Each structure stands twice: as C-alpha cells, then as structure tokens.
RNA sequence: GUGAGUGUAGCUCAGUUGGCAGAGCACCGGGUUGUGGCCCCGGUGGUCGAGGGUUCGAGUCCCUUCACUCACCCCA
C-alpha cells in the first residue's frame, strides 16, 4: 500500500508542538478578555467576490494565492489549475482533496456557477459578518477577535505554510488614533507576556485626500528611474506603485523615493503623530518606517508590521492597520475600522528560538499483573484521574519489567504496581521512579498518600 | 511561478575508482520466577524516493520524475 502523506504546505502538530500553539492561543484569548474584545467565528469558505472587492484584484492574495472551491466540479483547484482545465490535473486535485470541508461543500446548495474560496485572511469575512448582522447601522462600535486557520496557495518555506493559524483583532466604529495605538499596545502586551522580542515598524499611507498625490509622486519617481528598477518593480509600478517601496533589491534607490509622511494632509499628519505620542506614553517602542506599505488595498493611514529577526526570511509575526473605507466598499455604512492579525506558528517559532519547549510528564503509571489485578487497577486508575492526577495505564499483557520500562519512558513520577499478592492484601506498591524506592500502601489510603506527596510543593 | 540544496532502517547519518547495504539512537527479547533508567548479549526493521538508461555488475555514473528544505516573489 502506498503511504498517504499530508498535502504540501500543511502541518501535523503533535504533542508539545500542538501544546505550544494552544498555549499561545490561550494567552491571546486572555489578552482579548483584558481588552474587552468579543469573539467572532466566521466561515472557512466565502464567495470569491468578497476578497476581490476587499483585498484588491492586484494583490497577490487575490491574483494567485487563493484556494478556489467550485461546487459544480466538487473540486478544490488552484487558479492555475482552473485556467489549465486539464483532465489530469483535475483528477489529481480530486484525489487529494477529500477534506472534511470539501465533503461538506458537496452537500451545499450554492449555485453551480458560484466560485468560492478558502479564506486567505480574516478581515474581509469579519467585515462581511459585521455588515450582514446590520451592526454598521444599529450598533457600529464593536471590538472583536477571531482565531483560526487561513489558507493560501504559496510555495512553502521556513515559517510559511499553506494552512496557518491567525489570531486577529478588528475594531469597528473608531476613527481615532488612540484606537490604533491600543492595538499596538495590545500586541506589545502579548509579546511581553510571552517573553519575545519583536521589532515594530509603523507608517501612515495617508487617506483618499492625500494619497493620490503621493501615489503620483512615487509613480513619477519610478518612471524617472525605470532603468535602475528591477523587473519585479516594473510590474509593480503599473499595478500598485506604492509596493515599489518595499522592494529589497534596490535599497539604495528606494531610499531616495518620496516618503508618504511628506505628503500627508494635516488630518493624517496629526493622526500619525498622536499614535506615535500615545505609544511613547505607554512605553511601546515603534519605529517610523516609510517603507512599510502592505500588500492590501484597503489600508489607510496607520499601517504596521512586527517582525522577529531570528525567524529568517519569513519574519513578519504580526501586521495590521486602519481600513476606514472597507465597510462601505463592501456595501455597509461608512464606518471606520482598524485591526491586526498575528501568525500563531511564527509567534511559536519566535518563542522556540529563545526557549526550549518544556515536556510535560504524567504523575503516575498504573501497572497491573494478571487479570484480577487488572480489574482492580482499572478502577483505581479511574479514581486517581478523577482526583486530578495524570495517569497512564501500561499494557497489562506485558511483563512487569516491560511495564516499568514504559513508565520510565513516559517520565512518570510514580508507578502504582498491583499484582495478585498485593490484591489479596488490599495494598499496592507505590514506587518512586526518581528515587528507586518503593513502599506498600493500602489501597484505601492510596489517594491520600499521593495527595500528600504531590500537593505540598 | 523562479532558483539552489537534499533524498540510504522509525530518527540522525556513514557508504572509498562502480564490487555482499552499514553505524549510533529507538524498538523487541535475554542476562533478573514480580522491578525501569546504567551496563552486557542477541533480535526485528531497507523495493537505497520513483521510473528509465549505461555496465558482467549501480546506493554510487547519465536522463526523467516526485518529495522535502531553503531562498526569490509575497506575507502571518
């Protein structure tokens, strides 16, 4: 039989790795509670139009990173595969897409022509839900967080996966700089609590009033230096000129490019300086960096990125900014909004780069010798668990030696040994595996004895 | 999508000008009639990523392909 392997770019998180992610998620949720953020859970699948209308058709997410789902063909296809429309690739994609989501989709009742996508980011879906619930008109000020997987069709590399978890925050109905600052303070709290060093870069992209002039200036600059720009930048210049700024190839050149800060209207300028001022008051370090542009169309004014230098090429751990026009662009009222998203795996990697992951060990291994002892041991193990102890019952079909070996391997602190001799006298052997010492304990005193041993520390 | 690197036991890796597929760790058993770790002895485990070619003979040379990794792009 051919071994079934996981899909490229997808991960299995086993044991300590999974626990590390859960730990980080629990910290993020506790943070959300302290900032009075309410949870929102939204679908994994949305209509493709949602992303086309919010992220921008020229963004990489929309133009090449989305997993498309089309009910009519019961497939998940990449945009390339849809275009190719070749039988072979279709068969291949059917074979490797028996995911639960996909099975559910087959039973869906969307129109055959409907093209859906697995969410590549959280913000558009959250905004859609916000509008759909009518909150933009009835109760516009909302403070939300979400946590869950996102999917992007990209070439995997260190810190970049096709499925990855994000913890995100979106605040609606607040146009003030204090709200932007609050987001950054929030991220800094989490960073601090986890003991991770992050580098925070901040910029302002201006607003519909002042950005056009800036955009023209960058465009003019690019055209003037067309010769010096790299190939990628030539493409960027026409599609989304601002992105030329975060080109890493021609650093010396883009350094001299026009800076957004110099083009900001008085309102945007004041907004930016207030954000910086409040961050300083709160003791959050952030660098003003005119090169922070962001790939998505919907950002205005404040935009930021937090990176962990230790992670390698994919070092952006969190990013976000203000998106005042998005609610209206998706058919809602004119409500300002601001938010961010954190990549949980990257945060985990940053944390692991600094600290060794701790391994959890069980308290007890219950060892039974013989059928009669097994019956009693099963009851004892359950009782011990109900008292809060972490207990593993070793295989009763193996020798005492092998069971103790198992107990040692899993790092159990004590072994509770129950054989026929002990059973007859209503006792068990309690063996201290660290000290290699053991004593007989009456079964009805076992729990008190163990509590006495474990609780005092 | 582009570029580079790596594929040999469950894991980490040796493998000489082409000549019987190896080590350490892990796992199982024994040394101990019911006592783990350390030690000693033994054992299980491989279509050498896959397919084709050259050759008397290929883990080794050539071609193709797949996978993984890193980087570009982009981003969490």
Coordinates of C-alpha atoms (C1' of nucleotides) in Angstrom, one line a residue:
Chain A
X1 CA 0.0 0.0 0.0
X2 CA 1.2 3.4 -0.8
X3 CA 1.7 5.6 2.2
X4 CA -0.7 8.5 2.4
X5 CA 1.1 11.7 3.1
X6 CA -0.1 15.1 4.1
X7 CA -0.5 17.8 1.5
X8 CA 2.4 20.1 0.7
X9 CA 2.5 23.1 2.9
X10 CA 0.2 21.5 5.6
X11 CA 1.4 20.6 9.0
X12 CA 0.8 18.0 11.7
X13 CA 1.4 19.4 15.1
X14 CA 2.0 16.6 17.5
X15 CA 2.2 16.7 21.3
X16 CA 4.4 19.5 22.5
X17 CA 4.1 21.4 19.2
X18 CA 0.4 21.4 19.5
X19 CA 0.5 22.3 23.1
X20 CA 2.7 25.3 22.3
X21 CA 0.2 26.6 19.8
X22 CA -2.6 26.0 22.3
X23 CA -0.6 27.8 25.0
X24 CA -0.1 30.8 22.7
X25 CA -3.8 30.8 21.7
X26 CA -4.8 30.8 25.4
X27 CA -2.6 33.7 26.1
X28 CA -4.1 35.6 23.2
X29 CA -7.6 34.8 24.4
X30 CA -6.8 36.1 27.9
X31 CA -5.4 39.2 26.3
X32 CA -8.6 39.6 24.4
X33 CA -10.6 39.4 27.6
X34 CA -8.5 42.1 29.2
X35 CA -9.1 44.4 26.3
X36 CA -12.8 43.6 26.3
X37 CA -12.8 42.1 22.8
X38 CA -15.6 39.7 21.9
X39 CA -15.1 36.6 19.9
X40 CA -16.4 36.1 16.4
X41 CA -16.3 32.9 14.5
X42 CA -16.8 33.1 10.7
X43 CA -16.9 30.5 7.9
X44 CA -13.8 29.0 6.4
X45 CA -15.3 29.5 3.0
X46 CA -16.6 32.6 1.4
X47 CA -17.6 33.9 -2.1
X48 CA -14.6 34.9 -4.1
X49 CA -16.1 38.3 -4.7
X50 CA -15.6 39.2 -1.0
X51 CA -11.8 39.0 -1.4
X52 CA -11.8 40.5 -4.8
X53 CA -13.7 43.5 -3.5
X54 CA -11.7 44.0 -0.3
X55 CA -8.1 42.9 -0.8
X56 CA -7.8 44.3 -4.3
X57 CA -7.6 42.4 -7.5
X58 CA -4.0 43.2 -8.0
X59 CA -3.0 41.9 -4.6
X60 CA -1.1 38.7 -4.5
X61 CA -3.7 37.1 -2.3
X62 CA -6.4 37.6 -4.9
X63 CA -4.3 37.2 -8.0
X64 CA -2.5 33.9 -7.1
X65 CA -2.8 32.7 -3.5
X66 CA -6.4 31.7 -3.1
X67 CA -7.7 28.1 -2.9
X68 CA -10.8 28.1 -5.1
X69 CA -13.7 25.8 -4.5
X70 CA -16.2 25.2 -7.1
X71 CA -19.2 23.1 -6.1
X72 CA -20.1 22.1 -9.7
X73 CA -17.0 20.1 -10.1
X74 CA -16.6 19.1 -6.5
X75 CA -13.1 20.3 -6.6
X76 CA -10.6 22.5 -4.9
X77 CA -8.4 24.0 -7.6
X78 CA -5.7 26.5 -7.7
X79 CA -6.3 29.3 -10.1
X80 CA -3.6 27.8 -12.4
X81 CA -5.5 24.5 -12.5
X82 CA -8.8 26.2 -13.3
X83 CA -7.2 28.0 -16.1
X84 CA -5.4 24.9 -17.4
X85 CA -8.7 23.0 -17.1
X86 CA -6.8 19.8 -17.9
X87 CA -8.2 16.4 -17.1
X88 CA -5.1 15.1 -15.5
X89 CA -4.8 17.9 -13.0
X90 CA -8.5 17.7 -12.2
X91 CA -8.2 14.1 -11.4
X92 CA -5.2 14.8 -9.2
X93 CA -6.9 17.5 -7.4
X94 CA -10.0 15.4 -6.7
X95 CA -7.8 12.7 -5.3
X96 CA -6.0 15.0 -2.9
X97 CA -9.0 17.0 -1.7
X98 CA -11.1 14.7 0.4
X99 CA -11.0 17.2 3.3
X100 CA -14.0 17.5 5.6
X101 CA -14.7 20.9 4.4
X102 CA -14.9 19.7 0.8
X103 CA -17.2 16.9 1.7
X104 CA -19.5 19.4 3.4
X105 CA -19.3 21.6 0.3
X106 CA -20.6 18.8 -1.9
X107 CA -23.8 18.8 0.1
X108 CA -24.0 22.6 -0.2
X109 CA -26.7 24.3 -2.2
X110 CA -24.8 27.1 -3.7
X111 CA -25.4 27.9 -7.3
X112 CA -23.3 25.7 -9.6
X113 CA -21.6 28.8 -11.0
X114 CA -20.7 30.1 -7.6
X115 CA -16.9 30.3 -7.1
X116 CA -15.9 30.1 -3.5
X117 CA -12.5 30.3 -1.8
X118 CA -11.0 29.0 1.4
X119 CA -10.3 32.2 3.4
X120 CA -6.8 33.5 2.9
X121 CA -7.3 36.1 5.6
X122 CA -9.8 37.1 8.3
X123 CA -10.6 40.7 7.9
X124 CA -12.9 40.6 4.8
X125 CA -15.0 37.8 6.4
X126 CA -15.3 39.7 9.7
X127 CA -16.4 42.9 7.9
X128 CA -18.9 40.9 5.9
X129 CA -20.4 39.4 9.0
X130 CA -20.4 42.8 10.7
X131 CA -22.5 44.3 7.8
X132 CA -24.6 41.2 7.4
X133 CA -25.6 41.5 11.1
X134 CA -26.7 45.1 10.5
X135 CA -24.3 46.4 13.1
X136 CA -22.9 49.1 10.9
X137 CA -26.3 50.9 11.4
X138 CA -27.6 49.6 14.7
X139 CA -24.5 49.4 16.9
X140 CA -21.4 50.4 15.0
X141 CA -18.8 50.3 17.7
X142 CA -17.7 46.7 18.0
X143 CA -14.5 45.2 19.4
X144 CA -13.8 41.7 18.1
X145 CA -11.2 39.0 17.9
X146 CA -11.0 35.8 16.0
X147 CA -8.7 32.8 15.9
X148 CA -8.5 30.1 13.3
X149 CA -6.8 28.7 10.2
X150 CA -6.2 30.6 7.0
X151 CA -5.3 29.1 3.6
X152 CA -3.0 30.4 0.9
X153 CA -1.6 28.7 -2.1
X154 CA 2.0 29.6 -1.9
X155 CA 5.3 27.8 -2.2
X156 CA 6.1 26.6 1.3
X157 CA 9.3 27.7 3.1
X158 CA 10.5 28.3 6.6
X159 CA 7.7 30.0 8.5
X160 CA 5.3 29.9 5.6
X161 CA 2.6 27.3 5.3
X162 CA -0.4 26.9 3.1
X163 CA -2.5 26.5 6.2
X164 CA -1.6 28.7 9.1
X165 CA -3.4 30.0 12.2
X166 CA -4.1 33.6 12.9
X167 CA -5.3 35.5 15.9
X168 CA -6.8 38.7 14.7
X169 CA -8.5 41.8 16.2
X170 CA -10.9 44.1 14.4
X171 CA -12.3 47.2 16.0
X172 CA -15.2 49.0 14.2
X173 CA -16.5 52.5 14.7
X174 CA -13.4 54.1 16.0
X175 CA -11.6 56.6 13.7
X176 CA -9.3 57.9 16.4
X177 CA -5.6 57.5 16.8
X178 CA -6.0 56.2 20.3
X179 CA -7.6 53.1 18.9
X180 CA -4.7 52.4 16.5
X181 CA -2.3 52.9 19.4
X182 CA -4.3 50.5 21.6
X183 CA -3.8 47.7 19.0
X184 CA -0.1 48.1 19.1
X185 CA -0.1 48.3 22.9
X186 CA -2.1 45.1 22.8
X187 CA 0.4 43.3 20.6
X188 CA 3.2 44.6 22.8
X189 CA 1.5 43.1 25.9
X190 CA 1.3 39.7 24.3
X191 CA 4.9 39.9 23.1
X192 CA 6.0 40.9 26.6
X193 CA 4.0 38.2 28.3
X194 CA 5.5 35.5 26.1
X195 CA 8.9 37.0 26.5
X196 CA 9.5 37.5 22.8
X197 CA 11.5 40.4 21.3
X198 CA 9.7 41.9 18.3
X199 CA 10.7 44.8 16.0
X200 CA 7.8 47.2 15.4
X201 CA 7.7 49.3 12.2
X202 CA 5.0 51.9 11.7
X203 CA 3.9 54.1 8.8
X204 CA 1.0 56.2 7.5
X205 CA -0.3 55.7 4.0
X206 CA -2.4 58.7 4.0
X207 CA -6.1 58.9 3.1
X208 CA -8.2 59.3 -0.1
X209 CA -7.5 63.0 0.2
X210 CA -3.7 63.0 0.3
X211 CA -2.7 59.6 -1.1
X212 CA -3.4 60.3 -4.8
X213 CA -0.8 63.0 -4.8
X214 CA 1.7 60.7 -3.1
X215 CA 0.9 57.8 -5.5
X216 CA 1.6 60.1 -8.4
X217 CA 4.9 61.2 -6.9
X218 CA 6.0 57.6 -6.4
X219 CA 4.9 56.8 -10.0
X220 CA 6.9 59.7 -11.3
X221 CA 9.9 58.7 -9.3
X222 CA 9.7 55.1 -10.6
X223 CA 9.3 56.2 -14.2
X224 CA 12.3 58.5 -13.9
X225 CA 14.4 55.7 -12.6
X226 CA 12.9 53.0 -14.7
X227 CA 16.3 51.7 -15.8
X228 CA 17.5 51.2 -12.3
X229 CA 14.5 49.3 -11.1
X230 CA 14.4 45.5 -11.0
X231 CA 12.0 43.5 -13.2
X232 CA 9.5 42.9 -10.4
X233 CA 9.4 46.6 -9.7
X234 CA 8.5 47.4 -13.3
X235 CA 5.4 45.2 -12.9
X236 CA 4.6 46.8 -9.5
X237 CA 4.9 50.3 -10.9
X238 CA 1.9 49.8 -13.1
X239 CA -0.3 47.7 -10.9
X240 CA 0.4 49.1 -7.4
X241 CA 3.2 51.7 -7.4
X242 CA 3.5 52.0 -3.7
X243 CA 4.8 48.5 -3.5
X244 CA 8.0 49.5 -5.2
X245 CA 8.9 50.9 -1.8
X246 CA 9.2 47.6 -0.1
X247 CA 11.5 46.2 -2.8
X248 CA 14.6 44.8 -1.1
X249 CA 16.7 44.7 -4.2
X250 CA 17.2 48.4 -4.9
X251 CA 17.5 49.5 -1.4
X252 CA 19.7 52.5 -2.2
X253 CA 17.3 53.7 -4.8
X254 CA 14.0 53.3 -2.9
X255 CA 15.7 55.0 0.0
X256 CA 15.5 58.2 -2.0
X257 CA 11.9 57.7 -3.1
X258 CA 9.3 60.1 -2.0
X259 CA 8.1 59.4 1.6
X260 CA 4.4 59.2 2.4
X261 CA 5.0 61.3 5.5
X262 CA 5.9 64.3 3.4
X263 CA 2.6 64.1 1.5
X264 CA 0.1 63.6 4.4
X265 CA -2.7 66.1 4.8
X266 CA -3.0 67.9 8.1
X267 CA -5.5 65.4 9.5
X268 CA -3.4 62.4 8.6
X269 CA -0.3 64.0 9.9
X270 CA -1.9 64.7 13.2
X271 CA -3.3 61.2 13.4
X272 CA 0.1 59.7 12.9
X273 CA 1.8 61.9 15.5
X274 CA -0.9 61.1 18.0
X275 CA -0.4 57.4 17.5
X276 CA 3.4 57.8 18.0
X277 CA 2.8 60.0 21.0
X278 CA 0.5 57.6 22.7
X279 CA 2.8 54.7 22.1
X280 CA 5.6 56.6 23.7
X281 CA 3.4 57.3 26.7
X282 CA 2.6 53.6 27.0
X283 CA 6.2 52.7 26.7
X284 CA 5.8 50.8 23.4
X285 CA 8.8 51.0 21.1
X286 CA 7.9 51.6 17.4
X287 CA 10.0 52.9 14.5
X288 CA 8.5 55.2 11.9
X289 CA 9.4 53.4 8.7
X290 CA 8.2 55.0 5.4
X291 CA 8.8 51.7 3.6
X292 CA 6.0 49.8 5.3
X293 CA 3.4 49.7 2.6
X294 CA 1.3 46.5 3.0
X295 CA 0.0 44.5 0.0
X296 CA -3.7 45.0 0.5
X297 CA -5.6 47.9 -1.0
X298 CA -7.9 48.6 1.9
X299 CA -5.4 50.1 4.3
X300 CA -5.4 53.9 5.0
X301 CA -3.4 55.9 7.4
X302 CA -1.9 53.8 10.1
X303 CA -0.2 50.6 8.9
X304 CA 2.3 48.5 10.8
X305 CA 4.4 45.3 10.8
X306 CA 6.0 43.4 13.7
X307 CA 8.9 41.1 12.9
X308 CA 11.1 38.7 14.7
X309 CA 14.6 39.0 13.2
X310 CA 15.5 35.4 14.4
X311 CA 13.0 33.8 12.1
X312 CA 14.7 34.1 8.7
X313 CA 13.1 35.4 5.6
X314 CA 9.5 35.0 6.7
X315 CA 9.9 37.1 9.8
X316 CA 6.6 39.1 9.9
X317 CA 4.8 37.9 13.0
X318 CA 2.0 40.4 13.1
X319 CA 0.7 43.1 10.8
X320 CA -2.3 45.4 10.5
X321 CA -3.6 48.9 10.1
X322 CA -6.5 51.1 9.6
X323 CA -9.1 50.3 6.9
X324 CA -11.7 53.1 7.1
X325 CA -13.2 52.6 3.7
X326 CA -13.7 48.8 3.7
X327 CA -17.0 48.6 5.4
X328 CA -18.5 51.0 2.9
X329 CA -16.7 49.3 0.0
X330 CA -18.4 46.0 0.9
X331 CA -21.9 47.6 1.0
X332 CA -22.1 48.8 4.6
X333 CA -22.4 52.2 6.1
X334 CA -19.4 54.5 6.2
X335 CA -17.8 53.1 9.4
X336 CA -14.1 53.4 10.2
X337 CA -12.2 50.4 11.4
X338 CA -8.8 49.2 12.4
X339 CA -7.2 45.9 13.2
X340 CA -4.3 43.4 13.0
X341 CA -3.6 39.7 12.7
X342 CA -0.9 37.6 14.3
X343 CA 0.6 34.4 12.9
X344 CA 0.5 31.9 15.7
X345 CA 3.1 29.5 14.1
X346 CA 5.5 32.3 13.6
X347 CA 5.0 33.5 17.1
X348 CA 5.6 30.0 18.3
X349 CA 8.8 29.8 16.3
X350 CA 10.0 33.1 17.7
X351 CA 9.3 31.8 21.2
X352 CA 11.0 28.5 20.5
X353 CA 14.0 30.3 19.0
X354 CA 14.6 31.7 22.5
X355 CA 13.4 28.9 24.9
X356 CA 13.4 25.2 24.8
X357 CA 10.0 23.7 24.9
X358 CA 9.2 22.1 28.2
X359 CA 8.0 18.5 28.2
X360 CA 5.0 17.5 30.4
X361 CA 5.3 14.3 32.4
X362 CA 2.5 12.2 33.8
X363 CA 2.2 11.8 37.6
X364 CA 1.5 8.1 37.6
X365 CA 1.8 4.8 35.7
X366 CA -0.6 2.1 36.8
X367 CA 0.8 -1.3 36.4
X368 CA -1.4 -4.4 36.7
X369 CA -0.1 -8.0 36.8
X370 CA -2.8 -10.6 36.0
X371 CA -6.5 -10.5 35.1
X372 CA -7.8 -10.0 38.6
X373 CA -5.3 -7.2 39.3
X374 CA -6.3 -5.6 36.0
X375 CA -9.9 -5.3 37.1
X376 CA -9.0 -3.6 40.3
X377 CA -6.3 -1.5 38.6
X378 CA -8.8 -0.1 36.1
X379 CA -11.0 1.1 38.8
X380 CA -8.1 2.6 40.7
X381 CA -6.7 4.4 37.6
X382 CA -10.1 6.0 37.0
X383 CA -10.4 7.1 40.6
X384 CA -6.9 8.6 40.5
X385 CA -7.7 10.5 37.4
X386 CA -10.9 11.8 38.9
X387 CA -8.7 13.2 41.7
X388 CA -6.8 15.2 39.1
X389 CA -3.7 13.0 38.7
X390 CA -2.3 12.5 35.2
X391 CA -2.3 8.7 34.8
X392 CA -1.3 6.2 32.1
X393 CA -2.2 2.6 32.5
X394 CA 0.5 0.4 31.0
X395 CA -0.3 -2.6 28.8
X396 CA -1.4 -5.4 31.3
X397 CA -0.3 -8.0 28.7
X398 CA 3.3 -7.2 29.2
X399 CA 5.8 -8.2 31.8
X400 CA 6.4 -6.1 34.9
X401 CA 9.8 -5.3 33.5
X402 CA 8.3 -4.0 30.3
X403 CA 5.6 -2.1 32.0
X404 CA 8.1 -0.4 34.3
X405 CA 10.2 0.4 31.2
X406 CA 7.2 2.1 29.7
X407 CA 6.6 4.1 33.0
X408 CA 10.2 5.2 32.8
X409 CA 10.0 6.2 29.2
X410 CA 7.0 8.4 29.6
X411 CA 8.6 10.0 32.6
X412 CA 6.1 9.0 35.2
X413 CA 6.9 10.2 38.7
X414 CA 5.5 7.1 40.4
X415 CA 4.4 3.7 39.5
X416 CA 1.4 2.1 41.2
X417 CA 2.0 -1.7 41.0
X418 CA -0.8 -4.1 41.6
X419 CA -0.3 -7.9 41.4
X420 CA -2.1 -10.8 42.9
X421 CA -0.1 -10.7 46.1
X422 CA -1.0 -7.1 46.7
X423 CA -4.6 -7.6 45.6
X424 CA -5.0 -10.3 48.2
X425 CA -3.8 -8.0 50.9
X426 CA -5.6 -4.9 49.6
X427 CA -2.4 -3.0 49.0
X428 CA -0.4 -1.6 46.1
X429 CA 3.2 -1.0 45.7
X430 CA 4.0 2.7 45.2
X431 CA 7.3 3.0 43.5
X432 CA 9.1 6.3 43.3
X433 CA 10.7 6.2 39.9
X434 CA 13.1 9.1 40.5
X435 CA 14.4 7.7 43.8
X436 CA 14.1 4.0 43.0
X437 CA 12.4 3.4 46.3
X438 CA 9.0 1.8 46.9
X439 CA 6.6 1.1 49.7
X440 CA 3.4 -0.7 50.3
X441 CA 0.3 1.4 50.6
X442 CA -3.2 0.3 51.5
X443 CA -5.5 0.8 48.6
X444 CA -8.0 2.8 50.6
X445 CA -5.1 5.1 51.6
X446 CA -3.5 5.5 48.2
X447 CA -5.2 8.7 47.2
X448 CA -4.5 10.5 50.5
X449 CA -0.9 9.3 50.3
X450 CA -0.5 10.6 46.8
X451 CA -2.1 13.9 47.5
X452 CA 0.3 14.3 50.4
X453 CA 3.2 13.7 48.1
X454 CA 2.2 15.8 45.2
X455 CA 0.4 18.8 46.7
X456 CA 2.9 20.2 49.2
X457 CA 5.3 21.7 46.7
Chain B
rG1 C1' 5.7 30.7 -10.8
rU2 C1' 11.7 31.1 -10.5
rG3 C1' 16.5 29.4 -8.3
rA4 C1' 19.6 26.3 -5.2
rG5 C1' 20.4 22.2 -2.0
rU6 C1' 19.0 17.3 0.0
rG7 C1' 16.5 12.2 -0.6
rU8 C1' 20.1 5.2 2.3
rA9 C1' 16.3 1.4 8.7
rG10 C1' 11.2 4.7 12.8
rC11 C1' 15.1 9.0 13.8
rU12 C1' 20.3 11.2 12.8
rC13 C1' 23.6 9.9 9.2
rA14 C1' 28.2 6.8 7.0
rG15 C1' 28.8 4.1 2.5
rU16 C1' 36.1 4.6 -0.9
rU17 C1' 38.0 4.4 -8.6
rG18 C1' 31.0 1.1 -9.7
rG19 C1' 32.0 -5.0 -6.5
rC20 C1' 27.9 -9.0 -0.5
rA21 C1' 23.6 -2.3 2.2
rG22 C1' 26.2 -0.2 7.4
rA23 C1' 26.6 2.6 12.4
rG24 C1' 24.5 5.2 16.5
rC25 C1' 19.9 6.1 18.7
rA26 C1' 14.9 4.0 19.1
rC27 C1' 12.1 -0.6 19.4
rC28 C1' 11.6 -6.1 20.9
rG29 C1' 13.9 -10.2 23.7
rG30 C1' 17.6 -12.2 27.2
rG31 C1' 21.2 -11.5 31.3
rU32 C1' 16.9 -10.9 36.7
rU33 C1' 10.3 -16.7 38.5
rG34 C1' 7.5 -9.7 40.1
rU35 C1' 11.2 -4.3 39.4
rG36 C1' 12.6 0.9 35.0
rG37 C1' 17.0 4.1 33.9
rC38 C1' 23.3 2.3 33.5
rC39 C1' 25.9 -2.0 31.5
rC40 C1' 26.5 -6.7 28.5
rC41 C1' 24.4 -10.1 24.7
rG42 C1' 21.0 -11.1 20.9
rG43 C1' 16.9 -9.8 17.5
rU44 C1' 13.2 -7.1 14.4
rG45 C1' 13.5 -3.5 10.8
rG46 C1' 15.7 -1.3 3.8
rU47 C1' 11.7 -2.1 -3.3
rC48 C1' 18.9 2.9 -1.1
rG49 C1' 12.3 8.5 -3.1
rA50 C1' 10.2 6.6 -8.0
rG51 C1' 11.0 5.3 -13.3
rG52 C1' 14.3 4.5 -17.3
rG53 C1' 19.4 4.2 -19.3
rU54 C1' 25.0 2.8 -19.3
rU55 C1' 27.5 -1.7 -17.3
rC56 C1' 29.2 -8.5 -16.4
rG57 C1' 27.7 -5.7 -12.0
rA58 C1' 24.6 0.8 -9.9
rG59 C1' 23.2 3.4 -3.2
rU60 C1' 27.5 5.2 -6.4
rC61 C1' 27.6 7.3 -13.4
rC62 C1' 23.6 9.5 -17.0
rC63 C1' 18.4 11.1 -18.1
rU64 C1' 13.4 11.9 -16.4
rU65 C1' 10.2 12.4 -12.4
rC66 C1' 8.4 13.0 -7.4
rA67 C1' 9.1 14.7 -2.4
rC68 C1' 11.3 17.6 1.2
rU69 C1' 14.2 22.0 2.6
rC70 C1' 15.9 26.9 2.0
rA71 C1' 15.7 31.3 -0.9
rC72 C1' 13.2 34.8 -4.6
rC73 C1' 8.3 36.6 -5.0
rC74 C1' 4.8 37.7 -1.3
rC75 C1' 3.3 37.6 3.5
rA76 C1' 1.1 36.0 9.4

